[in-house]
């Protein structure tokens, strides 16, 4: 089957379905481990409910969480992919179809009038992030992230004095986690972006919170070490699952950075709730596609 | 830590006996209400207009469900709690003026809500955030829906529930606030961690 708008739509609808119903294996494993290691009975009861819910969602093919999020796409395009002109339309159409078929909660709201169009579309919605071009590729790669409101609400952005450096990053992260408390549905995956510009820091934080696998490490050893240290510190804070206390406040800390300006040191902290939903749809120019997690 | 099975309507005595950390399973009728519904409730109260539903001795649920319509009947596909903090603005008045006995949500609530719980006899209980399919298992029926013009997530869904729980008492009528206690401890821990260099 040749690549067409309909084929892209169909593949992406499948990606939204997989993302909304099934948690990625790395997330499930991390939650299971958190459950096994937990000694605080209130937190353990919450983790038990979480594991039961994951199983039930799979069995009933129902969305894991009623907050099916703002549909976000990270799109990577191969320069030789044949249907560049219809990608955007297909991505929007996929949100509409998925909303009806799965079903998803209609979440997009006009901030001016309060109107909800009922199909998860609207101005700049679904969220499409054009995330690079592979010069030699002949594929389209769409990572679907249904980003829930609870974990988005507590996002933090700060400009730290450049002289403070990584100590400043640590301060912003710990402050953010304490301030977020039980609100983002811990245990969360925490994304930290460091950059010269505010929007770049935020993009990196969000992207590494939502698209990187738990257990992956940043290629820069200093950053990889910082990820581990910050995770240990975050868990020492003792907020725990759903703010009940206990061992696991976060499942992972992921950091990414961009070169900055001498005068700026932008730090963003993004949270992904335990229902850390993502799926990647890869469509080849031949029309074959896969959905992976 | 005790476990209770309660039924709506809830009496003042029912909720006054609950203590932070206790577990509740609730059977009866609950009303979903989140941001926009709370805002509209306040508008009605201000204008002295009667509400289309009666919350006295009732339970409200901070929830915006995923619903589907089958053969003309609404069903809840997924219905976990939403973050309660956003409703802190309104909950004191809702408890005082409408006589709500139980507020169900997640993520914790603040001092004003705790004050209302003490004064008027109410509790704030939490259900596991994100456990939406599990929650939907206890929702037996959609009895009615009000204010659907606010959109599906924001409408007031009247739900029949059976053994809905485990609900953890997070604020009791003595004013004890479980999640706030955990967060207060984390603030102290944070200060200690900030004193140590990386």
JSON list of C-alpha atoms in Angstrom, two decimals, chain A residues 41 45-46 49-50 52-53 56-57 60 62-68 102-107 114 116 150 153 166-167 170-171 174-175 178 181-185 226 229-230 233-234 236-240 242-245 274-275, chain B residues 1 34 63-68 77-83 85-86 106-108 126-135 137 149-153 166 168 170 178-179 182-183 185-187 189-190 192-198:
[
{"chain": "A", "resi": 41, "resn": "UNK", "atom": "CA", "xyz": [1.72, 0.52, 53.59]},
{"chain": "A", "resi": 45, "resn": "UNK", "atom": "CA", "xyz": [-1.71, 0.27, 48.54]},
{"chain": "A", "resi": 46, "resn": "UNK", "atom": "CA", "xyz": [-1.59, 3.10, 45.97]},
{"chain": "A", "resi": 49, "resn": "UNK", "atom": "CA", "xyz": [-4.13, 0.06, 42.67]},
{"chain": "A", "resi": 50, "resn": "UNK", "atom": "CA", "xyz": [-1.88, 1.43, 39.94]},
{"chain": "A", "resi": 52, "resn": "UNK", "atom": "CA", "xyz": [-4.29, -3.38, 38.97]},
{"chain": "A", "resi": 53, "resn": "UNK", "atom": "CA", "xyz": [-5.43, -0.45, 36.87]},
{"chain": "A", "resi": 56, "resn": "UNK", "atom": "CA", "xyz": [-7.49, -3.80, 33.76]},
{"chain": "A", "resi": 57, "resn": "UNK", "atom": "CA", "xyz": [-6.93, -1.13, 31.09]},
{"chain": "A", "resi": 60, "resn": "UNK", "atom": "CA", "xyz": [-10.79, -3.90, 28.74]},
{"chain": "A", "resi": 62, "resn": "UNK", "atom": "CA", "xyz": [-9.83, 1.27, 27.94]},
{"chain": "A", "resi": 63, "resn": "UNK", "atom": "CA", "xyz": [-7.65, 4.37, 28.40]},
{"chain": "A", "resi": 64, "resn": "UNK", "atom": "CA", "xyz": [-5.43, 3.96, 31.47]},
{"chain": "A", "resi": 65, "resn": "UNK", "atom": "CA", "xyz": [-6.41, 7.38, 32.81]},
{"chain": "A", "resi": 66, "resn": "UNK", "atom": "CA", "xyz": [-9.54, 9.46, 32.24]},
{"chain": "A", "resi": 67, "resn": "UNK", "atom": "CA", "xyz": [-7.25, 12.37, 31.46]},
{"chain": "A", "resi": 68, "resn": "UNK", "atom": "CA", "xyz": [-6.31, 11.24, 27.99]},
{"chain": "A", "resi": 102, "resn": "UNK", "atom": "CA", "xyz": [-11.08, 4.69, 21.67]},
{"chain": "A", "resi": 103, "resn": "UNK", "atom": "CA", "xyz": [-12.85, 6.90, 23.05]},
{"chain": "A", "resi": 104, "resn": "UNK", "atom": "CA", "xyz": [-10.73, 9.73, 24.43]},
{"chain": "A", "resi": 105, "resn": "UNK", "atom": "CA", "xyz": [-11.96, 12.54, 26.61]},
{"chain": "A", "resi": 106, "resn": "UNK", "atom": "CA", "xyz": [-12.43, 15.69, 24.54]},
{"chain": "A", "resi": 107, "resn": "UNK", "atom": "CA", "xyz": [-9.84, 17.91, 26.21]},
{"chain": "A", "resi": 114, "resn": "UNK", "atom": "CA", "xyz": [-14.26, 28.27, 27.04]},
{"chain": "A", "resi": 116, "resn": "UNK", "atom": "CA", "xyz": [-14.76, 22.63, 23.81]},
{"chain": "A", "resi": 150, "resn": "UNK", "atom": "CA", "xyz": [-2.13, 17.14, 36.32]},
{"chain": "A", "resi": 153, "resn": "UNK", "atom": "CA", "xyz": [0.10, 22.00, 35.87]},
{"chain": "A", "resi": 166, "resn": "UNK", "atom": "CA", "xyz": [24.58, 22.77, 38.26]},
{"chain": "A", "resi": 167, "resn": "UNK", "atom": "CA", "xyz": [24.00, 23.66, 41.94]},
{"chain": "A", "resi": 170, "resn": "UNK", "atom": "CA", "xyz": [19.66, 21.03, 41.70]},
{"chain": "A", "resi": 171, "resn": "UNK", "atom": "CA", "xyz": [17.91, 23.79, 43.65]},
{"chain": "A", "resi": 174, "resn": "UNK", "atom": "CA", "xyz": [14.19, 19.99, 44.35]},
{"chain": "A", "resi": 175, "resn": "UNK", "atom": "CA", "xyz": [12.03, 23.11, 44.76]},
{"chain": "A", "resi": 178, "resn": "UNK", "atom": "CA", "xyz": [8.40, 19.76, 46.69]},
{"chain": "A", "resi": 181, "resn": "UNK", "atom": "CA", "xyz": [3.87, 17.47, 45.95]},
{"chain": "A", "resi": 182, "resn": "UNK", "atom": "CA", "xyz": [1.21, 14.90, 45.17]},
{"chain": "A", "resi": 183, "resn": "UNK", "atom": "CA", "xyz": [-0.29, 16.89, 42.31]},
{"chain": "A", "resi": 184, "resn": "UNK", "atom": "CA", "xyz": [1.45, 15.35, 39.27]},
{"chain": "A", "resi": 185, "resn": "UNK", "atom": "CA", "xyz": [0.50, 11.76, 40.30]},
{"chain": "A", "resi": 226, "resn": "UNK", "atom": "CA", "xyz": [23.74, 14.10, 37.76]},
{"chain": "A", "resi": 229, "resn": "UNK", "atom": "CA", "xyz": [22.25, 11.90, 42.00]},
{"chain": "A", "resi": 230, "resn": "UNK", "atom": "CA", "xyz": [19.11, 13.99, 41.45]},
{"chain": "A", "resi": 233, "resn": "UNK", "atom": "CA", "xyz": [17.76, 13.19, 46.21]},
{"chain": "A", "resi": 234, "resn": "UNK", "atom": "CA", "xyz": [14.22, 13.45, 44.84]},
{"chain": "A", "resi": 236, "resn": "UNK", "atom": "CA", "xyz": [14.92, 11.16, 49.68]},
{"chain": "A", "resi": 237, "resn": "UNK", "atom": "CA", "xyz": [12.32, 13.94, 49.83]},
{"chain": "A", "resi": 238, "resn": "UNK", "atom": "CA", "xyz": [9.83, 11.21, 50.75]},
{"chain": "A", "resi": 239, "resn": "UNK", "atom": "CA", "xyz": [6.72, 12.53, 49.01]},
{"chain": "A", "resi": 240, "resn": "UNK", "atom": "CA", "xyz": [6.10, 9.06, 47.65]},
{"chain": "A", "resi": 242, "resn": "UNK", "atom": "CA", "xyz": [0.35, 10.00, 45.51]},
{"chain": "A", "resi": 243, "resn": "UNK", "atom": "CA", "xyz": [1.89, 11.99, 48.38]},
{"chain": "A", "resi": 244, "resn": "UNK", "atom": "CA", "xyz": [1.42, 9.13, 50.84]},
{"chain": "A", "resi": 245, "resn": "UNK", "atom": "CA", "xyz": [5.13, 9.05, 51.71]},
{"chain": "A", "resi": 274, "resn": "UNK", "atom": "CA", "xyz": [3.14, 7.49, 36.48]},
{"chain": "A", "resi": 275, "resn": "UNK", "atom": "CA", "xyz": [0.74, 6.86, 33.59]},
{"chain": "B", "resi": 1, "resn": "UNK", "atom": "CA", "xyz": [-6.06, 2.98, 60.71]},
{"chain": "B", "resi": 34, "resn": "UNK", "atom": "CA", "xyz": [-14.32, 20.14, 38.77]},
{"chain": "B", "resi": 63, "resn": "UNK", "atom": "CA", "xyz": [-13.35, 14.04, 38.18]},
{"chain": "B", "resi": 64, "resn": "UNK", "atom": "CA", "xyz": [-13.81, 14.59, 34.48]},
{"chain": "B", "resi": 65, "resn": "UNK", "atom": "CA", "xyz": [-14.63, 11.16, 33.11]},
{"chain": "B", "resi": 66, "resn": "UNK", "atom": "CA", "xyz": [-14.21, 9.52, 29.72]},
{"chain": "B", "resi": 67, "resn": "UNK", "atom": "CA", "xyz": [-17.77, 8.64, 28.75]},
{"chain": "B", "resi": 68, "resn": "UNK", "atom": "CA", "xyz": [-19.39, 6.80, 25.86]},
{"chain": "B", "resi": 77, "resn": "UNK", "atom": "CA", "xyz": [-15.24, 4.19, 30.53]},
{"chain": "B", "resi": 78, "resn": "UNK", "atom": "CA", "xyz": [-12.56, 5.78, 32.74]},
{"chain": "B", "resi": 79, "resn": "UNK", "atom": "CA", "xyz": [-13.18, 7.93, 35.80]},
{"chain": "B", "resi": 80, "resn": "UNK", "atom": "CA", "xyz": [-10.22, 8.61, 38.07]},
{"chain": "B", "resi": 81, "resn": "UNK", "atom": "CA", "xyz": [-9.80, 11.78, 40.13]},
{"chain": "B", "resi": 82, "resn": "UNK", "atom": "CA", "xyz": [-8.37, 15.09, 38.97]},
{"chain": "B", "resi": 83, "resn": "UNK", "atom": "CA", "xyz": [-6.02, 17.33, 40.99]},
{"chain": "B", "resi": 85, "resn": "UNK", "atom": "CA", "xyz": [-5.86, 21.89, 44.56]},
{"chain": "B", "resi": 86, "resn": "UNK", "atom": "CA", "xyz": [-7.53, 23.86, 41.82]},
{"chain": "B", "resi": 106, "resn": "UNK", "atom": "CA", "xyz": [-6.37, 13.50, 44.57]},
{"chain": "B", "resi": 107, "resn": "UNK", "atom": "CA", "xyz": [-3.23, 15.46, 45.25]},
{"chain": "B", "resi": 108, "resn": "UNK", "atom": "CA", "xyz": [-4.34, 17.10, 48.50]},
{"chain": "B", "resi": 126, "resn": "UNK", "atom": "CA", "xyz": [-8.29, 10.67, 47.94]},
{"chain": "B", "resi": 127, "resn": "UNK", "atom": "CA", "xyz": [-8.49, 7.98, 45.33]},
{"chain": "B", "resi": 128, "resn": "UNK", "atom": "CA", "xyz": [-5.40, 6.79, 43.44]},
{"chain": "B", "resi": 129, "resn": "UNK", "atom": "CA", "xyz": [-4.71, 9.32, 40.68]},
{"chain": "B", "resi": 130, "resn": "UNK", "atom": "CA", "xyz": [-4.73, 7.76, 37.23]},
{"chain": "B", "resi": 131, "resn": "UNK", "atom": "CA", "xyz": [-6.46, 4.56, 38.38]},
{"chain": "B", "resi": 132, "resn": "UNK", "atom": "CA", "xyz": [-9.33, 5.44, 36.10]},
{"chain": "B", "resi": 133, "resn": "UNK", "atom": "CA", "xyz": [-10.36, 2.03, 34.79]},
{"chain": "B", "resi": 134, "resn": "UNK", "atom": "CA", "xyz": [-10.31, 0.61, 38.30]},
{"chain": "B", "resi": 135, "resn": "UNK", "atom": "CA", "xyz": [-12.52, 3.50, 39.43]},
{"chain": "B", "resi": 137, "resn": "UNK", "atom": "CA", "xyz": [-15.47, -0.65, 37.84]},
{"chain": "B", "resi": 149, "resn": "UNK", "atom": "CA", "xyz": [-22.81, 22.72, 27.98]},
{"chain": "B", "resi": 150, "resn": "UNK", "atom": "CA", "xyz": [-19.58, 22.99, 30.01]},
{"chain": "B", "resi": 151, "resn": "UNK", "atom": "CA", "xyz": [-18.19, 20.07, 27.97]},
{"chain": "B", "resi": 152, "resn": "UNK", "atom": "CA", "xyz": [-17.91, 16.39, 28.90]},
{"chain": "B", "resi": 153, "resn": "UNK", "atom": "CA", "xyz": [-15.01, 16.75, 31.37]},
{"chain": "B", "resi": 166, "resn": "UNK", "atom": "CA", "xyz": [-10.09, 2.43, 48.73]},
{"chain": "B", "resi": 168, "resn": "UNK", "atom": "CA", "xyz": [-7.88, 7.40, 51.93]},
{"chain": "B", "resi": 170, "resn": "UNK", "atom": "CA", "xyz": [-6.50, 12.82, 53.72]},
{"chain": "B", "resi": 178, "resn": "UNK", "atom": "CA", "xyz": [-2.11, 13.88, 55.72]},
{"chain": "B", "resi": 179, "resn": "UNK", "atom": "CA", "xyz": [-0.59, 15.02, 52.41]},
{"chain": "B", "resi": 182, "resn": "UNK", "atom": "CA", "xyz": [4.21, 14.61, 54.04]},
{"chain": "B", "resi": 183, "resn": "UNK", "atom": "CA", "xyz": [4.99, 17.74, 52.04]},
{"chain": "B", "resi": 185, "resn": "UNK", "atom": "CA", "xyz": [8.52, 16.90, 55.96]},
{"chain": "B", "resi": 186, "resn": "UNK", "atom": "CA", "xyz": [9.83, 17.02, 52.39]},
{"chain": "B", "resi": 187, "resn": "UNK", "atom": "CA", "xyz": [10.50, 20.76, 52.76]},
{"chain": "B", "resi": 189, "resn": "UNK", "atom": "CA", "xyz": [14.51, 17.30, 53.87]},
{"chain": "B", "resi": 190, "resn": "UNK", "atom": "CA", "xyz": [15.00, 19.59, 50.88]},
{"chain": "B", "resi": 192, "resn": "UNK", "atom": "CA", "xyz": [19.05, 19.56, 54.35]},
{"chain": "B", "resi": 193, "resn": "UNK", "atom": "CA", "xyz": [19.84, 18.35, 50.81]},
{"chain": "B", "resi": 194, "resn": "UNK", "atom": "CA", "xyz": [20.49, 21.90, 49.60]},
{"chain": "B", "resi": 195, "resn": "UNK", "atom": "CA", "xyz": [23.12, 22.39, 52.27]},
{"chain": "B", "resi": 196, "resn": "UNK", "atom": "CA", "xyz": [25.18, 19.51, 50.86]},
{"chain": "B", "resi": 197, "resn": "UNK", "atom": "CA", "xyz": [27.07, 20.35, 47.66]},
{"chain": "B", "resi": 198, "resn": "UNK", "atom": "CA", "xyz": [26.60, 18.06, 44.63]}
]
